[in-house]
PDB file of C-alpha atoms in Angstrom:
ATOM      1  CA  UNK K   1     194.609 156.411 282.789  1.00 79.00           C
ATOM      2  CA  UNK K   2     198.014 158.279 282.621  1.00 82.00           C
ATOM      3  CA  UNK K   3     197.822 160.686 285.783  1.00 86.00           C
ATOM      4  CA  UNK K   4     199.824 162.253 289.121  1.00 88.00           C
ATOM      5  CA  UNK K   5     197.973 160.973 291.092  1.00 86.00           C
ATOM      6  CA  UNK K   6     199.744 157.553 292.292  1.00 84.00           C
ATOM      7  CA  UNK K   7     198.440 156.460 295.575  1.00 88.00           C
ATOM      8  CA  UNK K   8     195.702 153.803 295.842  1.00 88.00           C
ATOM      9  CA  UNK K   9     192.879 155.295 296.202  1.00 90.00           C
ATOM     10  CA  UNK K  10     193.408 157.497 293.138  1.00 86.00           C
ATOM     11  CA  UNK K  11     194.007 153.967 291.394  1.00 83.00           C
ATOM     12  CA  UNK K  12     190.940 152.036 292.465  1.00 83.00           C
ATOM     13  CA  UNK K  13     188.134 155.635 292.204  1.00 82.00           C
ATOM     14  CA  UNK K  14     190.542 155.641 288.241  1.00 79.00           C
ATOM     15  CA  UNK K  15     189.781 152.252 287.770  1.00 77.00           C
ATOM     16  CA  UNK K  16     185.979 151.982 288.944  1.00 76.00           C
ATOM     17  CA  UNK K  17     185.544 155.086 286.850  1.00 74.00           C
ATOM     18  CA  UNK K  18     186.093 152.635 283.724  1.00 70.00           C
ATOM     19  CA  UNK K  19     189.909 153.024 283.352  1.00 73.00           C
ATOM     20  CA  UNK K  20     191.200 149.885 281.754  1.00 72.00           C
ATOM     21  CA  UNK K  21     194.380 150.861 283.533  1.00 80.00           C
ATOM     22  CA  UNK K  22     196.053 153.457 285.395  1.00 82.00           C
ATOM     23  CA  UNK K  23     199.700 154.449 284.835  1.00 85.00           C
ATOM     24  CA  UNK K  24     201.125 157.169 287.582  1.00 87.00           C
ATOM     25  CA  UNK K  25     203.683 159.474 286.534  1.00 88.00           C
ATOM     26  CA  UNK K  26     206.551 159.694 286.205  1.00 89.00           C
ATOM     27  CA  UNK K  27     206.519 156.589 283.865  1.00 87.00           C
ATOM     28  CA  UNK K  28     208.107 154.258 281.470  1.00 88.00           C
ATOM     29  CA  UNK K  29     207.404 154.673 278.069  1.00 89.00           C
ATOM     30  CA  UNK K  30     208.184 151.404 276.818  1.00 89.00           C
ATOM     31  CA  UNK K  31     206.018 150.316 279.453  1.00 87.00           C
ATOM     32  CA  UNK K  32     202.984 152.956 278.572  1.00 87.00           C
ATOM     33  CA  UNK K  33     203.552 151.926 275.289  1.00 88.00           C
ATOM     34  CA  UNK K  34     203.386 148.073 276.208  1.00 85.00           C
ATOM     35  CA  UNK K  35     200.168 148.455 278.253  1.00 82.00           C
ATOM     36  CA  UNK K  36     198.314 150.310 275.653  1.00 84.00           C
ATOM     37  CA  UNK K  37     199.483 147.401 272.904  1.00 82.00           C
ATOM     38  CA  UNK K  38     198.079 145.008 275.535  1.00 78.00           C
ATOM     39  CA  UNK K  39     194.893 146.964 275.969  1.00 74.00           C
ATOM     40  CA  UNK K  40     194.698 146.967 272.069  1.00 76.00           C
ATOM     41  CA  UNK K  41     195.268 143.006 271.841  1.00 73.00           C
ATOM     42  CA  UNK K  42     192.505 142.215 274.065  1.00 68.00           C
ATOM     43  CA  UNK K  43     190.380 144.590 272.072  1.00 66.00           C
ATOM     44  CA  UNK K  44     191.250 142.837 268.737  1.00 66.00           C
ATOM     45  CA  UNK K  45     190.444 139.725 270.602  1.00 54.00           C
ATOM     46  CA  UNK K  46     186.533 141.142 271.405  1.00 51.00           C
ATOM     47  CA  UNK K  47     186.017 142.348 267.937  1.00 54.00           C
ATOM     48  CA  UNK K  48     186.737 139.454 265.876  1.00 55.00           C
ATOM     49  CA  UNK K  49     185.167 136.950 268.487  1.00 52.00           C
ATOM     50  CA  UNK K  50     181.722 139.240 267.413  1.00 52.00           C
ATOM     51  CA  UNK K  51     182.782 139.414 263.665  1.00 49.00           C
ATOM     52  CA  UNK K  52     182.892 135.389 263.221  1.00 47.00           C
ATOM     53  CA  UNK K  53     179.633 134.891 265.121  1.00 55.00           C
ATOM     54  CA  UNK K  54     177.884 138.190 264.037  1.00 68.00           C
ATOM     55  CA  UNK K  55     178.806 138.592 260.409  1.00 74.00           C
ATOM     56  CA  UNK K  56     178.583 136.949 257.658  1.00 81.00           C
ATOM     57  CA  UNK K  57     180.055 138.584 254.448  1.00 86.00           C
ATOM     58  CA  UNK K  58     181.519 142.344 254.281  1.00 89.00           C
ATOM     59  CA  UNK K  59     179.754 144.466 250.917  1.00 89.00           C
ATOM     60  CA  UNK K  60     182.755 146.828 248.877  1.00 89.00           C
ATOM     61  CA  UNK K  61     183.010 147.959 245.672  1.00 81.00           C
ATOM     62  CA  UNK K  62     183.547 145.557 243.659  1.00 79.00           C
ATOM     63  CA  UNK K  63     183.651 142.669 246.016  1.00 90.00           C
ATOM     64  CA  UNK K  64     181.962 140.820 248.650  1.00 91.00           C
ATOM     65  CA  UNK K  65     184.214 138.527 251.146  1.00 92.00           C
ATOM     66  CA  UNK K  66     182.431 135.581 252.555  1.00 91.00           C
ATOM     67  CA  UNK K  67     184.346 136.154 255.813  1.00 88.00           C
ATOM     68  CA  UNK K  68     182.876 132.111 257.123  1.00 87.00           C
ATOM     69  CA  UNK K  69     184.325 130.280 253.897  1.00 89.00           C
ATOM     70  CA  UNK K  70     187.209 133.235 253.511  1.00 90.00           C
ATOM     71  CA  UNK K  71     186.724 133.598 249.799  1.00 91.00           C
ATOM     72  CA  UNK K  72     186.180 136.901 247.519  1.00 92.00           C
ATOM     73  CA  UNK K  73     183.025 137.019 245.186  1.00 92.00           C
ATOM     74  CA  UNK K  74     183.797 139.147 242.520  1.00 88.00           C
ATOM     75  CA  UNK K  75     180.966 141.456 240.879  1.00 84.00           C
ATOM     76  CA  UNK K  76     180.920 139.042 237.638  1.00 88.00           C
ATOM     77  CA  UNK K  77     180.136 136.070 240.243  1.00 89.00           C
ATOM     78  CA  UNK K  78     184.134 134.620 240.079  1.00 92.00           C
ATOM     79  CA  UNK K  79     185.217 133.433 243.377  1.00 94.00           C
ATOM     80  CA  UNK K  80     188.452 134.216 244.356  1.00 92.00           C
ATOM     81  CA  UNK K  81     190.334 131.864 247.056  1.00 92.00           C
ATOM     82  CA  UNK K  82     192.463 133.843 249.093  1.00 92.00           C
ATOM     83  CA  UNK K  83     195.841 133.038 251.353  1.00 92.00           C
ATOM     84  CA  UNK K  84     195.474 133.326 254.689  1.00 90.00           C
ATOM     85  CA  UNK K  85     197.547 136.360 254.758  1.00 90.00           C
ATOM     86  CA  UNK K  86     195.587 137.783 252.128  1.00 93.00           C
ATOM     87  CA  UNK K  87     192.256 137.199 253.986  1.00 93.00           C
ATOM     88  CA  UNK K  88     193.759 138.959 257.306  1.00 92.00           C
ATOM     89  CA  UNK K  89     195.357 141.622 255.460  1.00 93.00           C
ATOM     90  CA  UNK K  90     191.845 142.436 253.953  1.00 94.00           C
ATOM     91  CA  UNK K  91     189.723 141.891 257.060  1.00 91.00           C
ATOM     92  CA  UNK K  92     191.919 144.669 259.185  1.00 92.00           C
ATOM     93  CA  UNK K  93     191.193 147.162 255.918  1.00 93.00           C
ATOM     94  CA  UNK K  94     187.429 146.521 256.066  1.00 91.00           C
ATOM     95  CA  UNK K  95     187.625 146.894 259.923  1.00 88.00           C
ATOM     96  CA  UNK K  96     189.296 150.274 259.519  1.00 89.00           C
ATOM     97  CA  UNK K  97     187.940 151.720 256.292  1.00 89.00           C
ATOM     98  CA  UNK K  98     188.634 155.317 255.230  1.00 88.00           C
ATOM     99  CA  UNK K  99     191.636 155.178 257.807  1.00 90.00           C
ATOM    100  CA  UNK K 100     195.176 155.863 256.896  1.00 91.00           C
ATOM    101  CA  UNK K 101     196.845 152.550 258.664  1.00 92.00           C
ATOM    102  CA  UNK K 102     201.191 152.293 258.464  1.00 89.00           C
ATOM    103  CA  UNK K 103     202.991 149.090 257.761  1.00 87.00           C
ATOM    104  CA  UNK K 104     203.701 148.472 261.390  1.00 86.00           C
ATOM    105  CA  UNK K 105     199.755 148.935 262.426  1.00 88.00           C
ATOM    106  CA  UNK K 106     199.322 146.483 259.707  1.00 89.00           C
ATOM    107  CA  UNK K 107     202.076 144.174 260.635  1.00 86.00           C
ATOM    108  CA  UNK K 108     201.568 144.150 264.118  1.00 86.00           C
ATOM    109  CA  UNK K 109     197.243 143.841 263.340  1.00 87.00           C
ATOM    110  CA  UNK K 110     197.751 141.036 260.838  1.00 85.00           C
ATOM    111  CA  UNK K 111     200.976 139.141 261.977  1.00 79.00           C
ATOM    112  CA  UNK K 112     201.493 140.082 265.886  1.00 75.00           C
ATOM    113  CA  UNK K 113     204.699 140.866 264.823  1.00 65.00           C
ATOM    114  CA  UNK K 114     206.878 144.123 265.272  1.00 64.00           C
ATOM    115  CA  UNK K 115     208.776 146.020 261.896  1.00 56.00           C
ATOM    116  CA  UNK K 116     212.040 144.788 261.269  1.00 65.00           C
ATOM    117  CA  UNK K 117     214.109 147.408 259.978  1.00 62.00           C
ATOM    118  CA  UNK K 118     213.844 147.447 256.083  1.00 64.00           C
ATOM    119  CA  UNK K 119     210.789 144.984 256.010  1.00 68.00           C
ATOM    120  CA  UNK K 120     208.747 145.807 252.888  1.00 77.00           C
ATOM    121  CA  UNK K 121     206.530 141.965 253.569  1.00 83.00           C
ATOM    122  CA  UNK K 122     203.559 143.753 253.913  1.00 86.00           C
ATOM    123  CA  UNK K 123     204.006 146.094 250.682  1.00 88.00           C
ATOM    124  CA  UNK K 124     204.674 142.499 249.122  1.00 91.00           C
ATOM    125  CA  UNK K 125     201.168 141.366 250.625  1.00 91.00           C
ATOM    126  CA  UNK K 126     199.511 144.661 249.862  1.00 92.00           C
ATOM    127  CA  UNK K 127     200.500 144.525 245.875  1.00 92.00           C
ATOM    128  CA  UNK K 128     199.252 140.615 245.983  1.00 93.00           C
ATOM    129  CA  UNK K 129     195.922 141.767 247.394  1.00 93.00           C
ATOM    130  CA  UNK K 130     195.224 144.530 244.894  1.00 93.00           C
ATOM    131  CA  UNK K 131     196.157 141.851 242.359  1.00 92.00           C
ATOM    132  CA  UNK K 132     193.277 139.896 243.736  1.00 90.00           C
ATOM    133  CA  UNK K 133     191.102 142.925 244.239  1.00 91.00           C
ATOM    134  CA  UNK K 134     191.806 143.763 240.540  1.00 89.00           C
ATOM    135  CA  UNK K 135     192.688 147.202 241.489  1.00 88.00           C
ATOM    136  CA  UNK K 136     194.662 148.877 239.173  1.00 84.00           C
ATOM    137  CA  UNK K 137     198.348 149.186 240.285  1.00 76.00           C
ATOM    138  CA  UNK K 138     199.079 152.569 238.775  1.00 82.00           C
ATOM    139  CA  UNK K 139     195.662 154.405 239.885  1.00 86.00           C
ATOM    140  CA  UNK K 140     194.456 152.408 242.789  1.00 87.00           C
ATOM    141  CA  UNK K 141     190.694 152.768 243.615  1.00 89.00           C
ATOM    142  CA  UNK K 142     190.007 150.369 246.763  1.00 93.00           C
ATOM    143  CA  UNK K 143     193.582 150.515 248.610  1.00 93.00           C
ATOM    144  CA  UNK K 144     195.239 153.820 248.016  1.00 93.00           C
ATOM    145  CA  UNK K 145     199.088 154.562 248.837  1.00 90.00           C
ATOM    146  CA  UNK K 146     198.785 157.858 251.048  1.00 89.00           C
ATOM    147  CA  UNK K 147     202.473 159.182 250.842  1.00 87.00           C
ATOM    148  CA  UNK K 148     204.222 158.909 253.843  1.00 82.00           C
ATOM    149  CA  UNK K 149     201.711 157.415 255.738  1.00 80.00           C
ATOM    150  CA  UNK K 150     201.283 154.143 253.996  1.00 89.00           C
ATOM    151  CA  UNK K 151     197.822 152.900 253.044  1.00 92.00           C
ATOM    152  CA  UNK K 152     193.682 153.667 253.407  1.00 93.00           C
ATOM    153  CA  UNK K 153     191.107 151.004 252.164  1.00 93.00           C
ATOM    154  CA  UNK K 154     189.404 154.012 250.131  1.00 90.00           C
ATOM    155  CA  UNK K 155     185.683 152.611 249.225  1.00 88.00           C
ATOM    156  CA  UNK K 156     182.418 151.983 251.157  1.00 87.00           C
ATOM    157  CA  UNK K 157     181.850 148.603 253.301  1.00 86.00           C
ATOM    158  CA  UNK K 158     178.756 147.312 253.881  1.00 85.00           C
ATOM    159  CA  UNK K 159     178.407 144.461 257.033  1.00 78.00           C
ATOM    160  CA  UNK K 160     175.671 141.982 256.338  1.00 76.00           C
ATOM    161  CA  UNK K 161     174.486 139.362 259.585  1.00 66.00           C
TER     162      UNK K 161
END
């Protein structure tokens, strides 16, 4: 909660209320900006604990990754070992499908790691993976290149337990 209000009893009514924190103003916004990085962490955390235990491969067109032995099986039955940057890079994208995500979401999702100035890594990755997807460079159909933004996994996922 980002509010006023400062003094503790606003803090504890905030935080029994469900706030996962409470900021007061007038504020830091490196520190704002740390917290809600924090609060995201220890979501990311949650969700894949339930993804290993809960699910077992994730359905797209033309794929299916068998998230336990971290493989790709392609529509013609090929299996298709991926890196281990490859398999992160293509969980977050079926995590977050149809949703525009930037090269430092994507760094900071898949590497914990901040954008160095100039750090194209992850369009490096991103090519590699759509090499593996067998998406067509020129007229991508599964990741698209959204100018400006960066990039949307662009097909249907399926979750199967």
């Amino acid at each position: 909660m980002l509010t006023a209000r400062g003094d503790e009893t606003a803090r504890i009514v905030g935080l029994e209320m469900g706030g996962d924190d409470y900021l007061p103003k007038p504020f830091n916004p490196r520190q704002l900006l740390a917290r809600i990085k924090s609060v995201l962490r220890r979501m990311q955390v949650i969700t894949e604990n339930a993804s290993v235990e809960e699910i077992q491969s994730i359905r797209f067109a033309p794929c299916t990754l068998d998230v336990h032995a971290r493989h790709l099986i392609a529509e013609d039955g090929l299996v298709v070992n991926l890196s281990g940057a490859e398999f992160r890079l293509l969980k977050i994208f079926l995590e977050h499908p149809n949703r525009v995500l930037n090269r430092e979401q994507l760094l900071d999702l898949s590497q914990g790691r901040d954008q160095e100035p100039f750090d194209c890594s992850i369009d490096v990755q991103v090519s590699r993976l759509r090499q593996r997807l067998r998406d067509d460079a020129k007229e991508p159909g599964i990741i698209k290149t959204v100018r400006g933004e960066n990039y949307i996994f662009a097909t249907p996922v399926g979750f199967k337990s």
